[in-house]
Short mmCIF file of C-alpha atoms in Angstrom, two decimals:
data_model
loop_
_atom_site.label_atom_id
_atom_site.label_comp_id
_atom_site.label_asym_id
_atom_site.label_seq_id
_atom_site.Cartn_x
_atom_site.Cartn_y
_atom_site.Cartn_z
CA ALA A 1 0.00 0.00 0.00
CA GLN A 2 1.15 3.51 -0.73
CA THR A 3 2.04 5.87 2.07
CA VAL A 4 2.83 9.56 2.24
CA THR A 5 5.07 11.01 4.94
CA GLN A 6 5.47 14.64 5.92
CA SER A 7 8.21 14.71 8.51
CA GLN A 8 7.79 18.34 9.55
CA PRO A 9 4.68 18.86 11.70
CA GLU A 10 5.38 22.60 11.86
CA MET A 11 7.52 25.09 9.97
CA SER A 12 8.07 28.80 10.25
CA VAL A 13 9.31 31.35 7.71
CA GLN A 14 9.93 35.06 7.69
CA GLU A 15 7.82 37.09 5.31
CA ALA A 16 9.52 37.47 1.89
CA GLU A 17 11.83 34.54 2.59
CA THR A 18 11.82 31.07 1.04
CA VAL A 19 10.72 27.87 2.75
CA THR A 20 10.75 24.24 1.67
CA LEU A 21 8.27 21.65 2.91
CA SER A 22 9.25 18.00 2.71
CA CYS A 23 7.25 15.05 1.49
CA THR A 24 8.27 11.49 0.82
CA TYR A 25 6.12 8.65 -0.39
CA ASP A 26 6.33 4.94 -0.80
CA THR A 27 4.98 3.14 -3.85
CA SER A 28 5.85 0.32 -6.19
CA GLU A 29 4.06 1.98 -9.09
CA SER A 30 5.83 3.85 -11.85
CA ASP A 31 2.99 6.11 -12.92
CA TYR A 32 1.16 8.33 -10.48
CA TYR A 33 0.25 11.90 -9.59
CA LEU A 34 1.45 14.00 -6.72
CA PHE A 35 -0.27 17.04 -5.27
CA TRP A 36 0.24 19.74 -2.71
CA TYR A 37 -2.87 21.14 -1.07
CA LYS A 38 -3.15 24.15 1.20
CA GLN A 39 -5.73 24.33 4.00
CA PRO A 40 -6.01 27.80 5.57
CA PRO A 41 -8.10 28.49 8.69
CA SER A 42 -11.14 28.78 6.44
CA ARG A 43 -10.78 24.96 6.16
CA GLN A 44 -11.15 24.78 2.41
CA MET A 45 -8.48 22.58 0.84
CA ILE A 46 -6.97 24.41 -2.12
CA LEU A 47 -4.90 22.71 -4.81
CA VAL A 48 -1.51 24.39 -4.95
CA ILE A 49 0.40 22.32 -7.47
CA ARG A 50 0.25 19.02 -9.34
CA GLN A 51 3.01 16.81 -10.71
CA GLU A 52 2.75 13.88 -13.10
CA ALA A 53 5.33 11.25 -12.29
CA TYR A 54 6.23 10.54 -15.91
CA LYS A 55 7.24 14.16 -16.44
CA GLN A 56 10.84 14.99 -15.60
CA GLN A 57 10.21 18.71 -15.38
CA ASN A 58 9.32 20.08 -11.98
CA ALA A 59 5.93 21.77 -11.81
CA THR A 60 5.76 25.49 -11.04
CA GLU A 61 2.87 27.76 -10.17
CA ASN A 62 3.91 31.36 -9.59
CA ARG A 63 5.76 31.43 -6.23
CA PHE A 64 5.25 27.70 -5.68
CA SER A 65 7.53 25.08 -7.16
CA VAL A 66 8.35 21.48 -6.46
CA ASN A 67 11.52 19.43 -6.39
CA PHE A 68 10.41 16.03 -7.65
CA GLN A 69 12.99 13.31 -7.18
CA LYS A 70 11.37 10.14 -8.50
CA ALA A 71 14.16 7.75 -7.61
CA ALA A 72 14.27 9.07 -4.08
CA LYS A 73 10.46 9.22 -3.89
CA SER A 74 10.64 12.76 -2.71
CA PHE A 75 8.30 15.64 -3.55
CA SER A 76 9.16 18.85 -1.72
CA LEU A 77 7.34 22.16 -2.06
CA LYS A 78 9.24 25.43 -2.23
CA ILE A 79 7.45 28.68 -1.48
CA SER A 80 9.34 31.76 -2.57
CA ASP A 81 8.75 35.31 -1.36
CA SER A 82 6.51 34.02 1.45
CA GLN A 83 3.44 36.08 2.20
CA LEU A 84 1.26 36.26 5.30
CA GLY A 85 -1.53 34.62 3.31
CA ASP A 86 0.63 31.53 2.83
CA ALA A 87 0.14 30.60 6.49
CA ALA A 88 -1.83 27.34 6.46
CA MET A 89 -1.65 23.58 6.75
CA TYR A 90 0.01 22.04 3.72
CA PHE A 91 -0.79 18.50 2.68
CA CYS A 92 1.10 16.31 0.27
CA ALA A 93 -1.01 13.72 -1.58
CA TYR A 94 -0.46 10.78 -3.87
CA ARG A 95 -2.77 9.25 -6.42
CA SER A 96 -2.14 6.17 -8.53
CA ALA A 97 -2.47 6.70 -12.27
CA VAL A 98 -3.72 3.15 -12.71
CA ASN A 99 -7.32 3.92 -13.68
CA GLY A 100 -9.68 1.16 -12.73
CA GLY A 101 -7.94 0.78 -9.43
CA SER A 102 -8.99 2.54 -6.28
CA GLN A 103 -10.86 5.44 -7.81
CA GLY A 104 -10.66 8.67 -5.95
CA ASN A 105 -8.16 7.35 -3.49
CA LEU A 106 -6.00 10.37 -2.86
CA ILE A 107 -3.57 9.34 -0.13
CA PHE A 108 -2.66 12.24 2.10
CA GLY A 109 0.17 12.92 4.49
CA LYS A 110 -0.54 14.26 7.97
CA GLY A 111 0.30 17.80 6.98
CA THR A 112 2.76 20.56 7.86
CA LYS A 113 1.59 23.69 9.61
CA LEU A 114 3.32 26.71 8.11
CA SER A 115 3.55 29.98 10.04
CA VAL A 116 4.66 33.19 8.35
CA LYS A 117 6.25 35.85 10.54
CA PRO A 118 5.87 39.53 9.58
CA GLU B 1 -17.44 31.10 -3.29
CA THR B 2 -15.45 27.97 -3.99
CA GLY B 3 -17.72 26.09 -6.35
CA VAL B 4 -18.27 23.36 -3.76
CA THR B 5 -20.63 24.40 -0.99
CA GLN B 6 -21.16 22.44 2.21
CA THR B 7 -23.86 22.97 4.81
CA PRO B 8 -24.05 23.25 7.71
CA ARG B 9 -20.67 24.67 8.60
CA HIS B 10 -20.92 23.40 12.17
CA LEU B 11 -23.08 20.66 13.64
CA VAL B 12 -23.46 19.39 17.18
CA MET B 13 -25.53 16.26 17.60
CA GLY B 14 -26.32 13.72 20.24
CA MET B 15 -25.59 10.07 19.74
CA THR B 16 -29.25 9.26 19.16
CA ASN B 17 -29.88 12.03 16.66
CA LYS B 18 -30.27 11.78 12.91
CA LYS B 19 -28.81 14.54 10.79
CA SER B 20 -27.62 15.08 7.24
CA LEU B 21 -24.68 16.90 5.71
CA LYS B 22 -25.18 18.51 2.33
CA CYS B 23 -22.74 19.21 -0.47
CA GLU B 24 -23.38 20.79 -3.83
CA GLN B 25 -21.20 21.68 -6.77
CA HIS B 26 -22.04 23.68 -9.86
CA LEU B 27 -18.77 23.07 -11.66
CA GLY B 28 -20.08 20.40 -14.00
CA HIS B 29 -17.82 17.84 -12.37
CA ASN B 30 -18.44 14.14 -12.81
CA ALA B 31 -17.36 12.71 -9.48
CA MET B 32 -17.95 13.64 -5.85
CA TYR B 33 -16.30 12.47 -2.65
CA TRP B 34 -16.70 12.45 1.10
CA TYR B 35 -13.55 12.66 3.22
CA LYS B 36 -13.14 12.57 6.99
CA GLN B 37 -10.45 14.74 8.58
CA SER B 38 -9.59 13.92 12.18
CA ALA B 39 -7.00 15.65 14.31
CA LYS B 40 -3.46 14.39 13.73
CA LYS B 41 -4.57 11.80 11.18
CA PRO B 42 -4.38 11.84 7.39
CA LEU B 43 -7.57 12.55 5.49
CA GLU B 44 -9.61 9.39 5.03
CA LEU B 45 -11.68 8.71 1.94
CA MET B 46 -15.18 7.58 2.86
CA PHE B 47 -17.24 7.47 -0.31
CA VAL B 48 -16.87 8.13 -4.02
CA TYR B 49 -19.69 8.79 -6.45
CA SER B 50 -19.07 8.84 -10.17
CA LEU B 51 -22.00 9.96 -12.33
CA GLU B 52 -24.33 9.46 -9.36
CA GLU B 53 -23.28 5.87 -8.82
CA ARG B 54 -21.34 4.89 -5.74
CA VAL B 55 -18.10 3.29 -6.75
CA GLU B 56 -16.27 2.97 -3.48
CA ASN B 57 -17.04 2.53 0.17
CA ASN B 58 -13.92 2.38 2.26
CA SER B 59 -15.30 0.12 4.99
CA VAL B 60 -17.25 2.97 6.49
CA PRO B 61 -19.64 2.02 9.32
CA SER B 62 -23.29 1.79 8.34
CA ARG B 63 -24.16 4.70 10.63
CA PHE B 64 -22.88 6.82 7.74
CA SER B 65 -25.14 6.63 4.71
CA PRO B 66 -24.39 8.58 1.53
CA GLU B 67 -26.86 9.70 -1.09
CA CYS B 68 -26.25 11.24 -4.49
CA PRO B 69 -29.57 12.20 -6.12
CA ASN B 70 -27.91 13.92 -9.07
CA SER B 71 -24.48 14.94 -10.28
CA SER B 72 -24.57 18.25 -8.40
CA HIS B 73 -25.65 17.12 -4.96
CA LEU B 74 -24.24 14.77 -2.37
CA PHE B 75 -25.54 14.02 1.11
CA LEU B 76 -24.15 12.20 4.09
CA HIS B 77 -26.86 10.93 6.41
CA LEU B 78 -25.80 10.38 10.00
CA HIS B 79 -27.49 8.31 12.69
CA THR B 80 -26.49 6.89 16.07
CA LEU B 81 -23.00 8.30 15.81
CA GLN B 82 -20.24 7.85 18.36
CA PRO B 83 -18.06 10.55 19.96
CA GLU B 84 -15.09 9.29 17.92
CA ASP B 85 -17.00 10.31 14.78
CA SER B 86 -16.41 13.94 15.70
CA ALA B 87 -14.31 15.37 12.88
CA LEU B 88 -14.27 17.71 9.90
CA TYR B 89 -16.17 16.19 6.99
CA LEU B 90 -15.02 17.44 3.63
CA CYS B 91 -16.79 17.11 0.34
CA ALA B 92 -14.87 17.30 -2.93
CA SER B 93 -15.54 17.01 -6.63
CA SER B 94 -13.41 16.29 -9.67
CA GLN B 95 -13.82 17.02 -13.33
CA ASP B 96 -12.74 13.59 -14.49
CA TRP B 97 -13.89 10.29 -13.07
CA TRP B 98 -10.47 9.52 -11.64
CA GLY B 99 -9.53 12.81 -10.06
CA ASN B 100 -6.20 12.88 -11.83
CA TYR B 101 -6.30 16.65 -12.18
CA GLY B 102 -6.98 17.26 -8.54
CA TYR B 103 -10.11 17.90 -6.55
CA THR B 104 -12.10 20.97 -5.62
CA PHE B 105 -12.96 20.85 -1.94
CA GLY B 106 -15.64 22.52 0.09
CA SER B 107 -14.99 24.17 3.44
CA GLY B 108 -16.27 21.21 5.39
CA THR B 109 -18.74 20.57 8.17
CA ARG B 110 -17.27 20.50 11.67
CA LEU B 111 -19.19 17.73 13.41
CA THR B 112 -19.22 17.28 17.17
CA VAL B 113 -20.96 14.23 18.63
CA VAL B 114 -21.91 14.59 22.28
#
């Protein structure tokens, strides 16, 4: 069974600085999707970034980028120029690309709480 | 608004009560999901509906009963719950049947069972 591990329960960053959140996963599959979700105090989970495992290029969305290391099964999120609005819980998630398998089974890590200091 | 709306936002119920959680999406998505989020635990998938047909039930106790009357609405009927069922219940939808492009989540219902 696949697992997702976020080893940092809490992180803190100074406004305008850069922070990296860690995520590792365990799978025997070669094709899958990885996601980072943000959950602010409003509780709504917001998709931050998505990576397809067969793509070598790291995904980027504005100030958010990932460092995808497939061999190491690592998927870290880098937030550049941190803003106060980035303060939230961040969840890493894995989804098998084998359609016909466990549909909808996004496997989440336990999350990292990010604080942004002014 | 997010596109996925959940009501109520908060719910307190006794163990003998019957209540329902409601979720609706007007995004034209084809699949809807119920997740349970408990403190210090990963999100747990409860139910998946694809084109109004339930396709997965992750060994959820029968005191939770889902209903999907159409592609825009999803309910979670609750009865004789236990205190350990207290959690944040999140509804989500996805454009494709498999959710490979990510999900759109609602803001959840914070459920407290007393």
